[in-house]
Amino acid sequence: DGDIAPAIVRQGFIPCAPDNPKNAVSLRTLDLYRTTKMRDPHLSIQAFVKTTCDLHAVIFDPQLPRHFSIAFDIYLQVLGCVEDLVRTALRRESPDWRLAHVCPPCTYRVKDEPDLKFSLLYTMDGNDSLKRAFKRTTNPDVHGYSASDLPTKLKIRSDRYINREEVNGWANATLDQALTDQVNMIDNPCAGRWKNMKEDITKKMWSVFDETGIFLAVCRHGFSLLVVDMIKSGELAKYPIAIVERMLKVFGKNLCVGYDIGCKFKTTLLKSRLGDLVRKLNHTCLVGAFHGHAHRRACQVDYLTTYVEGIGLEDFEGCERKYSKTNPLAGTTRHANAFHRQQYIDTYLHYSDEFDVYPALTTFMYNNYRQALKIIREGVPSLDAEMRRMKIANASIFATWLAEEKTYLRSLEKEPAEETLHMEYWEKLVNLRDSKYVFTFFICAASTYLYIRTLLDTLPDPSTWTDDTPAARKRSDGVRRRHAQENYDRDMRVVQELESQLEVEHRWEEGSDDWVKTGRMVAMRSYQRALDKLEGLIVARIFELNSMNKPGMGYALRQHIGKALKARASAIRTALQKYNIAAAALNPPRSHLSWDDVVNYAFLADFDLLRDTRQDISTRDWAKPAARSTMDLHFKICRAREEIVRLDVEVKRMATYLHDEDRYLIACEEILRPLHAPLAMQVAVYRSVRARCNEHHWKRLRDIAKLEGFTGSIDVGEGAQTGLGESASTPCPIVPPTLLSSCSRLPMLEGESDLEDTDDDDEEPSPDSVDDVDDTQELINAIFTLGSEDP
């Protein structure tokens, strides 16, 4: 037919140009690279091409990686287009289909299943490993475009990414202000504590990068739900809010999200224009189990998973596990163009979901079920023994203790207004006393005026005066005396204003009862500030020690963190010394903290019990270490029982999904085979991705059913969703219109097909070359024209 590209494709190769191609790459080679790349993200195109050249005894040509990159782009685009056609054929082409059905245990509803307090648990967090360097040019074009990357309209074929325009719809000064304002401490105990959402400190660094990382949401089983690019910033409010908006749109009510700073984000979310919908749909924000122990105790009792009913054993740290897998992509994406970066990230997340997360689903449920049963089996006898020892008759007392502790801690978050005024009045009285002393000194010194006056007649010309001249000293004393008078008058006015507010009839005198009592409160304020400083240093120490133990941490970075820890230890000693001085100044003195006491603190909530001076809590049951440990054990057992309830639901859903999905896809394949055989074959390929795990999943489900204490069922239920394309619906596939029309072609897009950047810059073509800008799209059009003409 005179068209070379389709003829080459028929032979199992992807040409590197639409017209007169000189090179082509076999489909098997491209699939090998894709699979290897997904298993080892460090692998670059250049390394793979060099390896292939070595195996075939061919001299490496610096242009070959670029040609391979063009073919690989086309290959991925073709895979995406084929998947879109398959989804259309299966009646699953709606924009949010993938998100609404990505995780069977989370989303596949079964009729007559018990209602869960939270319909879906997910977590989200940002990560700056996948930054992309902003490439500047010294010759901006006529439109002022200063980046050396060629502009492109080429976009990835995925609904996993939320586009920049949608995210920027949530960018406004009000939200940014909400992140930095000191909000009501009663509603948000950690309001002034977390600064990672402020970008001021790192703003200069972000100017080096365009995309500064990604913000990811994953379900509790590890499936990637949504991803957002962070653009020239840190974790701004618009990123998590855009994700929450999409989640509410797709899943509706009773969602629960875990976020490192979920306590603060809740305040920001409610202040946004999404706030009314969040309240209506009962969306809940919590903090993860690991990060939660760095929050204040007053925050933990409301936001930590241990104390929230309905969470089960979920730790909300799934993003950290996901990022540990995606971090190796940084080497490939750091210097790629914007399209290739997103393409690599999306392809990796999709591959990881299908080939890592999905096969491990039933193993996840099996391990969690065993963990929950073990907690109950070992914890209940221990709890009963402790309750007998502490003479506790009913476990309901633990909820009462938690409520009392919550009330107590909230009472500490803000000083009573009257006490604040009394302390301010005491401080101003001290200032008045000091300014009065200075002013009195200068009044007494005025008696020397006559003596100085007798010297005036013998003074030299004023222009010759120096600082040692008696007249110069007199002039300086006059200025200081005037300043002392002004300071005394100002302090007197302030004291009089406070006396009017406090209705003080007789001014407090030093040594009076009011003076001594308020002086102690002021000393306590200094104590609290010293305690805050010490606690903050301990927070940094714990996080840095944790960083040193991360797998893959380089030697140089370990040494850097080690030096920082040494400096931190010195700072902790200094802060500890100041704390002990402030503690000793109290009446009665606070207990002395030693270095060993501080460095052995595992949970920072222990610091909060040092804060109160208005009441003695040492006699309260919930403040005793043994009682607190018993209370935590009780709530851990409660969460384990909730986990079993959730797992019973998820096991039933998984068994039903395995049956329904396999039945639906096989039926669709049979219906399509006489209508369009190639399409039916692609449906079979689509089914095989998850069907290969069926035997493994059924084996694991049977293992779960054999567990002693299993209370659920692995019998197949009846799917609750029966709309078009649902696994429980009647199969009704169609042949997409694109495959029915012989003249159908994909719309032309402006684009480019840059090779991923490598360290060998001299081997790469010039970024200003635009000869192959439309190669990728033209080849896709040619291939799909072939598909339409010769099905």
XYZ file of C-alpha atoms in Angstrom, residues 260-782:
523
model
C 1.304 13.334 58.762
C -0.249 16.622 59.831
C -3.875 15.562 59.619
C -4.719 17.614 62.706
C -3.653 20.858 61.060
C -4.944 19.883 57.631
C -8.416 19.312 59.086
C -8.513 22.966 60.151
C -7.378 24.104 56.704
C -9.850 21.817 54.935
C -12.792 23.090 56.960
C -11.798 26.692 56.214
C -11.760 26.043 52.462
C -14.825 26.231 50.222
C -14.897 22.422 50.417
C -15.605 22.656 54.155
C -19.409 22.364 53.937
C -19.183 19.237 51.763
C -16.575 17.735 54.108
C -18.948 18.180 57.051
C -21.936 16.877 55.101
C -20.148 13.720 53.927
C -18.461 13.153 57.316
C -14.889 13.122 56.017
C -12.379 12.432 58.818
C -8.702 13.434 59.060
C -6.255 11.561 61.324
C -2.489 11.264 61.769
C -0.438 8.149 61.062
C 0.665 5.774 63.805
C 4.366 6.581 63.346
C 4.165 10.345 62.897
C 1.429 10.625 65.504
C 3.853 9.942 68.342
C 5.631 13.210 67.528
C 2.409 15.167 68.076
C 1.302 16.609 71.371
C -0.627 14.333 73.660
C -3.680 16.594 73.407
C -3.593 15.959 69.649
C -3.024 12.221 70.017
C -6.173 11.602 72.042
C -8.231 13.005 69.133
C -6.227 12.096 66.020
C -4.017 9.082 66.781
C -5.337 5.821 65.326
C -5.053 3.999 68.658
C -7.882 6.037 70.180
C -10.241 6.424 67.187
C -13.100 3.956 66.940
C -13.528 2.142 63.627
C -9.927 2.371 62.365
C -8.833 -1.151 63.214
C -5.098 -1.768 63.001
C -4.529 0.578 60.040
C -1.377 2.669 60.585
C -1.886 5.206 57.739
C 1.777 4.979 56.739
C 1.196 3.431 53.298
C 2.691 6.413 51.480
C 6.025 5.876 53.187
C 6.102 2.286 51.937
C 5.081 3.392 48.448
C 7.742 6.083 48.306
C 10.419 3.599 49.323
C 9.672 1.876 46.006
C 9.313 4.983 43.809
C 12.433 6.770 45.094
C 14.749 4.871 42.675
C 12.896 6.588 39.809
C 14.592 9.854 40.796
C 17.682 9.148 38.708
C 15.583 8.702 35.567
C 13.157 11.584 36.080
C 15.435 14.295 37.490
C 16.543 15.583 34.067
C 13.745 14.240 31.840
C 11.215 16.541 30.213
C 7.819 17.036 31.860
C 6.013 14.472 29.705
C 8.574 11.703 30.161
C 8.720 12.289 33.905
C 4.968 11.867 34.282
C 5.008 8.921 31.906
C 7.628 7.073 33.958
C 5.871 7.796 37.256
C 2.414 6.803 36.025
C 3.690 3.681 34.260
C 5.552 2.589 37.374
C 2.565 3.165 39.679
C 0.282 1.242 37.310
C 2.730 -1.653 37.011
C 3.318 -1.750 40.760
C -0.422 -1.866 41.460
C -1.034 -4.764 39.076
C 2.116 -6.820 39.634
C 3.028 -6.080 43.268
C 0.016 -4.820 45.211
C -2.759 -6.939 43.667
C -0.940 -10.298 44.047
C -0.261 -9.440 47.704
C -3.871 -8.520 48.585
C -4.916 -11.767 50.234
C -1.505 -12.083 51.904
C -2.103 -8.627 53.395
C -5.487 -9.740 54.729
C -4.071 -13.036 56.015
C -1.243 -11.311 57.912
C -3.554 -8.663 59.362
C -6.045 -11.307 60.487
C -3.292 -13.271 62.217
C -1.957 -10.096 63.841
C -5.395 -9.119 65.146
C -6.052 -12.626 66.528
C -2.631 -12.655 68.201
C -3.258 -9.289 69.865
C -6.570 -10.528 71.227
C -5.225 -13.932 72.228
C -2.227 -12.522 74.108
C -3.652 -9.180 75.149
C -6.920 -10.169 76.809
C -5.309 -12.329 79.554
C -2.715 -9.618 80.232
C -5.417 -6.961 80.374
C -7.525 -9.040 82.761
C -4.531 -9.616 85.038
C -3.678 -5.910 85.125
C -7.295 -4.968 85.821
C -7.406 -7.395 88.744
C -4.121 -6.035 90.085
C -5.405 -2.451 89.801
C -8.827 -3.478 91.182
C -10.698 -2.330 88.076
C -14.058 -4.041 87.722
C -15.178 -2.722 84.314
C -13.175 -1.950 81.162
C -15.406 1.054 80.489
C -13.232 2.981 82.961
C -10.554 3.306 80.274
C -12.827 5.416 78.064
C -13.564 7.556 81.126
C -9.837 7.968 81.789
C -9.220 9.000 78.198
C -12.013 11.572 78.394
C -10.595 12.954 81.656
C -7.112 13.183 80.175
C -8.488 14.945 77.104
C -10.319 17.476 79.267
C -7.248 18.016 81.393
C -4.865 18.511 78.469
C -7.201 20.940 76.761
C -7.320 23.000 79.928
C -3.550 23.458 79.617
C -3.527 24.705 76.037
C -4.409 28.272 76.969
C -3.753 30.299 80.082
C -6.852 31.693 81.790
C -7.376 35.293 80.660
C -7.272 36.608 84.235
C -3.971 34.857 84.926
C -2.509 36.293 81.738
C -3.463 39.827 82.818
C -2.095 39.243 86.315
C 1.253 38.087 84.906
C 1.362 41.063 82.561
C 0.567 43.374 85.496
C 3.346 41.786 87.560
C 5.861 42.194 84.718
C 4.876 45.848 84.282
C 5.231 46.443 88.022
C 8.762 45.031 87.797
C 9.462 47.346 84.874
C 8.033 50.290 86.856
C 10.207 49.409 89.844
C 13.330 49.299 87.678
C 12.545 52.535 85.803
C 11.741 54.275 89.101
C 15.105 53.191 90.481
C 16.950 54.611 87.460
C 14.956 57.853 87.529
C 15.572 58.282 91.273
C 19.269 57.795 90.686
C 19.339 60.695 88.227
C 17.284 62.919 90.576
C 19.833 62.337 93.284
C 22.605 63.015 90.845
C 21.060 66.441 90.130
C 22.531 67.684 93.404
C 25.850 67.861 91.630
C 24.414 70.434 89.237
C 25.607 73.409 91.343
C 29.129 72.084 91.334
C 29.066 71.703 87.555
C 27.552 75.176 87.261
C 30.615 76.721 88.942
C 32.778 75.283 86.195
C 30.845 76.784 83.282
C 32.623 80.155 83.395
C 36.032 78.509 82.901
C 35.014 76.077 80.128
C 36.697 76.319 76.701
C 34.818 76.946 73.474
C 32.001 74.325 73.059
C 33.346 73.280 69.653
C 36.428 71.932 71.413
C 34.498 69.789 73.928
C 35.228 66.079 74.070
C 33.535 63.164 75.805
C 35.823 63.732 78.793
C 34.831 67.403 79.165
C 32.680 68.001 82.289
C 30.137 69.912 80.206
C 29.884 67.018 77.771
C 29.286 64.646 80.664
C 26.651 67.033 81.962
C 24.935 67.096 78.611
C 24.994 63.277 78.410
C 23.601 62.989 81.928
C 20.805 65.347 80.973
C 19.806 63.124 78.043
C 19.859 60.011 80.202
C 17.840 61.758 82.901
C 15.232 62.757 80.316
C 15.072 59.200 78.992
C 14.691 57.850 82.528
C 11.812 60.303 83.123
C 10.092 59.195 79.892
C 10.523 55.491 80.672
C 9.139 55.969 84.171
C 6.123 57.906 82.894
C 5.418 55.279 80.207
C 5.608 52.371 82.660
C 3.373 54.265 85.073
C 0.689 54.742 82.395
C 0.782 51.037 81.475
C 0.460 49.989 85.117
C -2.466 52.357 85.619
C -4.266 50.961 82.546
C -3.856 47.379 83.799
C -5.035 48.377 87.268
C -8.202 49.748 85.662
C -8.771 46.489 83.760
C -8.121 44.316 86.826
C -9.923 46.720 89.179
C -6.924 46.813 91.535
C -7.657 49.218 94.375
C -4.245 49.032 96.027
C -1.124 48.618 93.974
C 0.744 45.396 94.660
C 3.897 45.785 96.666
C 6.936 43.582 96.443
C 6.623 40.705 98.906
C 2.824 40.784 99.110
C 0.826 37.589 98.592
C -0.382 38.635 95.136
C 3.140 39.630 94.124
C 4.643 36.278 95.207
C 1.833 34.167 93.685
C 1.995 35.887 90.313
C 5.780 35.825 90.323
C 5.588 32.046 90.538
C 3.285 31.945 87.500
C 5.751 34.053 85.522
C 8.533 31.689 86.518
C 6.364 28.823 85.287
C 6.050 30.532 81.916
C 9.842 30.515 81.620
C 9.785 26.870 82.629
C 7.263 26.056 79.915
C 9.365 27.767 77.256
C 12.472 25.871 78.342
C 10.455 22.654 78.182
C 9.224 23.478 74.652
C 12.792 24.038 73.486
C 13.970 20.744 74.976
C 11.021 18.858 73.491
C 11.631 20.284 70.011
C 15.244 19.114 70.058
C 14.136 15.633 71.103
C 11.716 15.559 68.136
C 14.571 16.292 65.746
C 16.764 13.686 67.428
C 14.181 10.903 67.053
C 13.550 11.681 63.383
C 17.264 11.860 62.568
C 17.983 8.575 64.308
C 15.187 7.000 62.288
C 16.643 8.437 59.051
C 20.036 6.883 59.741
C 18.476 3.414 59.733
C 16.707 3.748 56.386
C 17.786 1.152 53.795
C 19.683 2.622 50.886
C 21.043 5.516 52.943
C 24.405 6.503 51.471
C 27.591 6.686 53.492
C 28.047 10.418 52.968
C 24.510 11.171 54.128
C 24.926 8.920 57.160
C 28.062 10.841 58.100
C 26.260 14.144 57.619
C 23.368 13.070 59.850
C 25.848 11.705 62.382
C 27.575 15.096 62.633
C 24.216 16.800 62.952
C 23.317 14.451 65.803
C 26.504 15.342 67.629
C 25.618 19.016 67.340
C 22.053 18.194 68.348
C 23.307 16.369 71.438
C 25.236 19.458 72.491
C 22.148 21.607 71.960
C 20.045 19.154 73.982
C 22.526 19.360 76.870
C 22.331 23.155 76.816
C 18.522 23.106 76.657
C 18.465 20.537 79.467
C 20.614 22.784 81.635
C 18.271 25.740 81.044
C 15.274 23.544 81.787
C 16.707 22.385 85.110
C 17.491 25.987 86.094
C 13.902 27.018 85.302
C 12.544 23.932 87.079
C 14.576 24.688 90.199
C 13.231 28.267 90.291
C 9.684 27.024 90.781
C 8.050 26.746 94.169
C 7.933 23.885 94.844
C 10.785 22.957 92.482
C 10.120 20.588 89.626
C 11.971 17.303 89.452
C 15.451 17.396 87.988
C 15.866 15.733 84.569
C 19.091 13.925 83.834
C 20.655 13.284 80.440
C 19.685 9.603 80.656
C 16.047 10.520 81.320
C 15.848 12.696 78.227
C 17.648 10.512 75.681
C 15.579 7.469 76.649
C 12.229 9.177 75.981
C 10.531 7.089 73.304
C 7.264 8.995 73.081
C 7.101 12.758 73.276
C 3.684 12.717 74.909
C 5.537 12.144 78.191
C 6.640 15.778 78.045
C 3.046 16.980 78.298
C 2.718 15.568 81.825
C 5.489 17.944 82.957
C 3.552 21.026 81.952
C 0.902 21.607 84.582
C 1.367 23.703 87.692
C -2.217 24.525 88.610
C -3.156 21.030 89.789
C -1.388 17.890 90.953
C -2.145 14.975 88.607
C 0.304 12.514 90.136
C -2.514 10.877 92.118
C -4.816 10.419 89.121
C -5.012 6.883 87.809
C -4.618 7.750 84.129
C -1.391 9.664 84.860
C 0.375 6.646 86.361
C 2.668 4.792 83.920
C 1.188 1.358 84.662
C -2.368 2.612 84.238
C -1.510 4.366 80.987
C 0.061 1.196 79.649
C -3.020 -0.804 80.583
C -5.292 1.785 78.973
C -3.293 1.623 75.726
C -3.488 -2.189 75.780
C -7.260 -1.985 76.134
C -7.605 0.310 73.122
C -5.210 -1.835 71.111
C -7.440 -4.835 71.728
C -10.470 -2.772 70.718
C -8.752 -1.831 67.443
C -7.837 -5.500 66.828
C -11.477 -6.516 67.158
C -12.470 -3.753 64.735
C -9.811 -4.993 62.316
C -11.411 -8.445 62.335
C -14.810 -6.930 61.556
C -13.337 -4.993 58.597
C -11.345 -7.990 57.367
C -14.455 -10.183 57.452
C -16.082 -7.686 55.085
C -12.990 -7.447 52.865
C -12.576 -11.234 52.635
C -16.188 -11.612 51.482
C -15.706 -8.823 48.952
C -12.520 -10.384 47.597
C -14.071 -13.817 47.147
C -17.088 -12.323 45.390
C -14.919 -10.135 43.166
C -12.731 -13.050 42.056
C -15.808 -14.988 40.979
C -17.725 -12.108 39.370
C -14.790 -10.484 37.535
C -13.612 -13.730 35.979
C -17.149 -14.650 34.919
C -17.795 -11.200 33.432
C -14.560 -10.989 31.418
C -14.829 -14.535 30.047
C -18.396 -13.836 28.922
C -17.350 -10.561 27.265
C -14.514 -12.335 25.474
C -16.882 -14.962 24.103
C -19.350 -12.332 22.905
C -16.637 -10.265 21.175
C -14.790 -13.140 19.479
C -17.157 -13.403 16.460
C -17.501 -9.614 16.256
C -13.847 -8.590 16.467
C -11.300 -11.328 17.125
C -8.281 -9.039 17.837
C -10.344 -7.107 20.392
C -11.449 -10.341 22.053
C -7.818 -11.379 22.267
C -6.943 -8.080 24.004
C -9.799 -8.679 26.479
C -8.203 -12.048 27.228
C -4.849 -10.340 27.783
C -6.550 -7.774 30.047
C -8.163 -10.598 32.060
C -4.910 -12.540 32.374
C -3.173 -9.724 34.284
C -5.290 -10.347 37.389
C -6.576 -13.835 36.609
C -3.059 -15.239 36.961
C -3.397 -14.526 40.701
C -6.759 -16.244 41.154
C -5.384 -19.567 42.325
C -3.036 -17.854 44.777
C -5.860 -15.677 46.143
C -8.228 -18.602 46.639
C -5.498 -20.517 48.460
C -4.894 -17.555 50.785
C -8.609 -17.128 51.393
C -8.829 -20.789 52.413
C -5.852 -20.219 54.729
C -7.721 -17.321 56.335
C -10.812 -19.478 56.773
C -8.702 -22.081 58.615
C -7.438 -19.558 61.199
C -8.648 -20.279 64.705
C -10.932 -17.389 65.516
C -12.027 -16.613 61.936
C -15.569 -15.222 62.045
C -16.223 -14.385 58.400
C -17.027 -16.353 55.267
C -15.238 -17.029 51.989
C -18.447 -18.050 50.229
C -19.212 -16.043 47.097
C -21.768 -13.332 47.756
C -23.842 -11.139 45.460
C -22.300 -7.941 44.148
C -24.204 -4.811 45.100
C -23.245 -2.793 42.003
C -24.935 -3.926 38.793
C -24.527 -0.985 36.409
C -22.968 -1.240 32.948
C -19.476 -2.658 33.102
C -19.753 -3.831 36.715
C -18.439 -7.310 37.456
C -21.830 -8.336 38.877
C -23.764 -7.023 35.867
C -24.969 -8.850 32.788
C -22.138 -8.839 30.194
C -22.925 -6.425 27.344
C -19.662 -5.555 25.540
C -19.446 -3.394 22.413
C -16.961 -2.888 19.600
C -15.626 0.695 19.976
C -16.601 3.023 17.107
C -12.910 3.599 16.403
C -12.512 -0.008 15.351
C -15.699 0.040 13.262
C -14.603 2.977 11.104
C -12.023 2.222 8.420
C -10.940 5.845 8.202
C -10.602 6.559 11.888
C -7.443 8.284 12.964
C -6.338 9.650 16.283
C -6.300 13.470 16.517
C -2.943 15.013 15.778
C -1.179 16.609 18.722
C 1.856 18.748 18.893
C 4.499 16.887 20.781
C 8.045 15.840 21.071
C 9.863 12.627 21.770
C 12.961 13.581 23.661
C 15.235 10.883 24.872
C 15.581 10.753 28.643
C 18.591 12.773 29.686
C 21.722 10.908 30.723
C 24.995 11.875 32.250
C 26.747 11.726 28.850
C 25.582 15.086 27.550
C 27.948 14.943 24.604
C 26.135 11.853 23.337
C 22.715 13.491 23.325
C 21.242 15.452 20.392
C 20.774 19.173 20.716
C 17.633 20.146 22.681
C 16.946 22.793 20.048
C 16.405 20.172 17.335
C 12.741 19.901 16.346
C 13.048 17.550 13.366
C 11.356 14.657 15.194
C 8.760 16.580 17.172
C 5.759 14.856 15.578
C 7.316 11.422 14.984
C 5.610 9.723 17.914
C 2.086 10.851 17.119
C 2.412 10.174 13.382
C 3.478 6.594 14.070
C 0.587 6.072 16.463
C -1.791 7.324 13.772
C -0.209 5.006 11.211
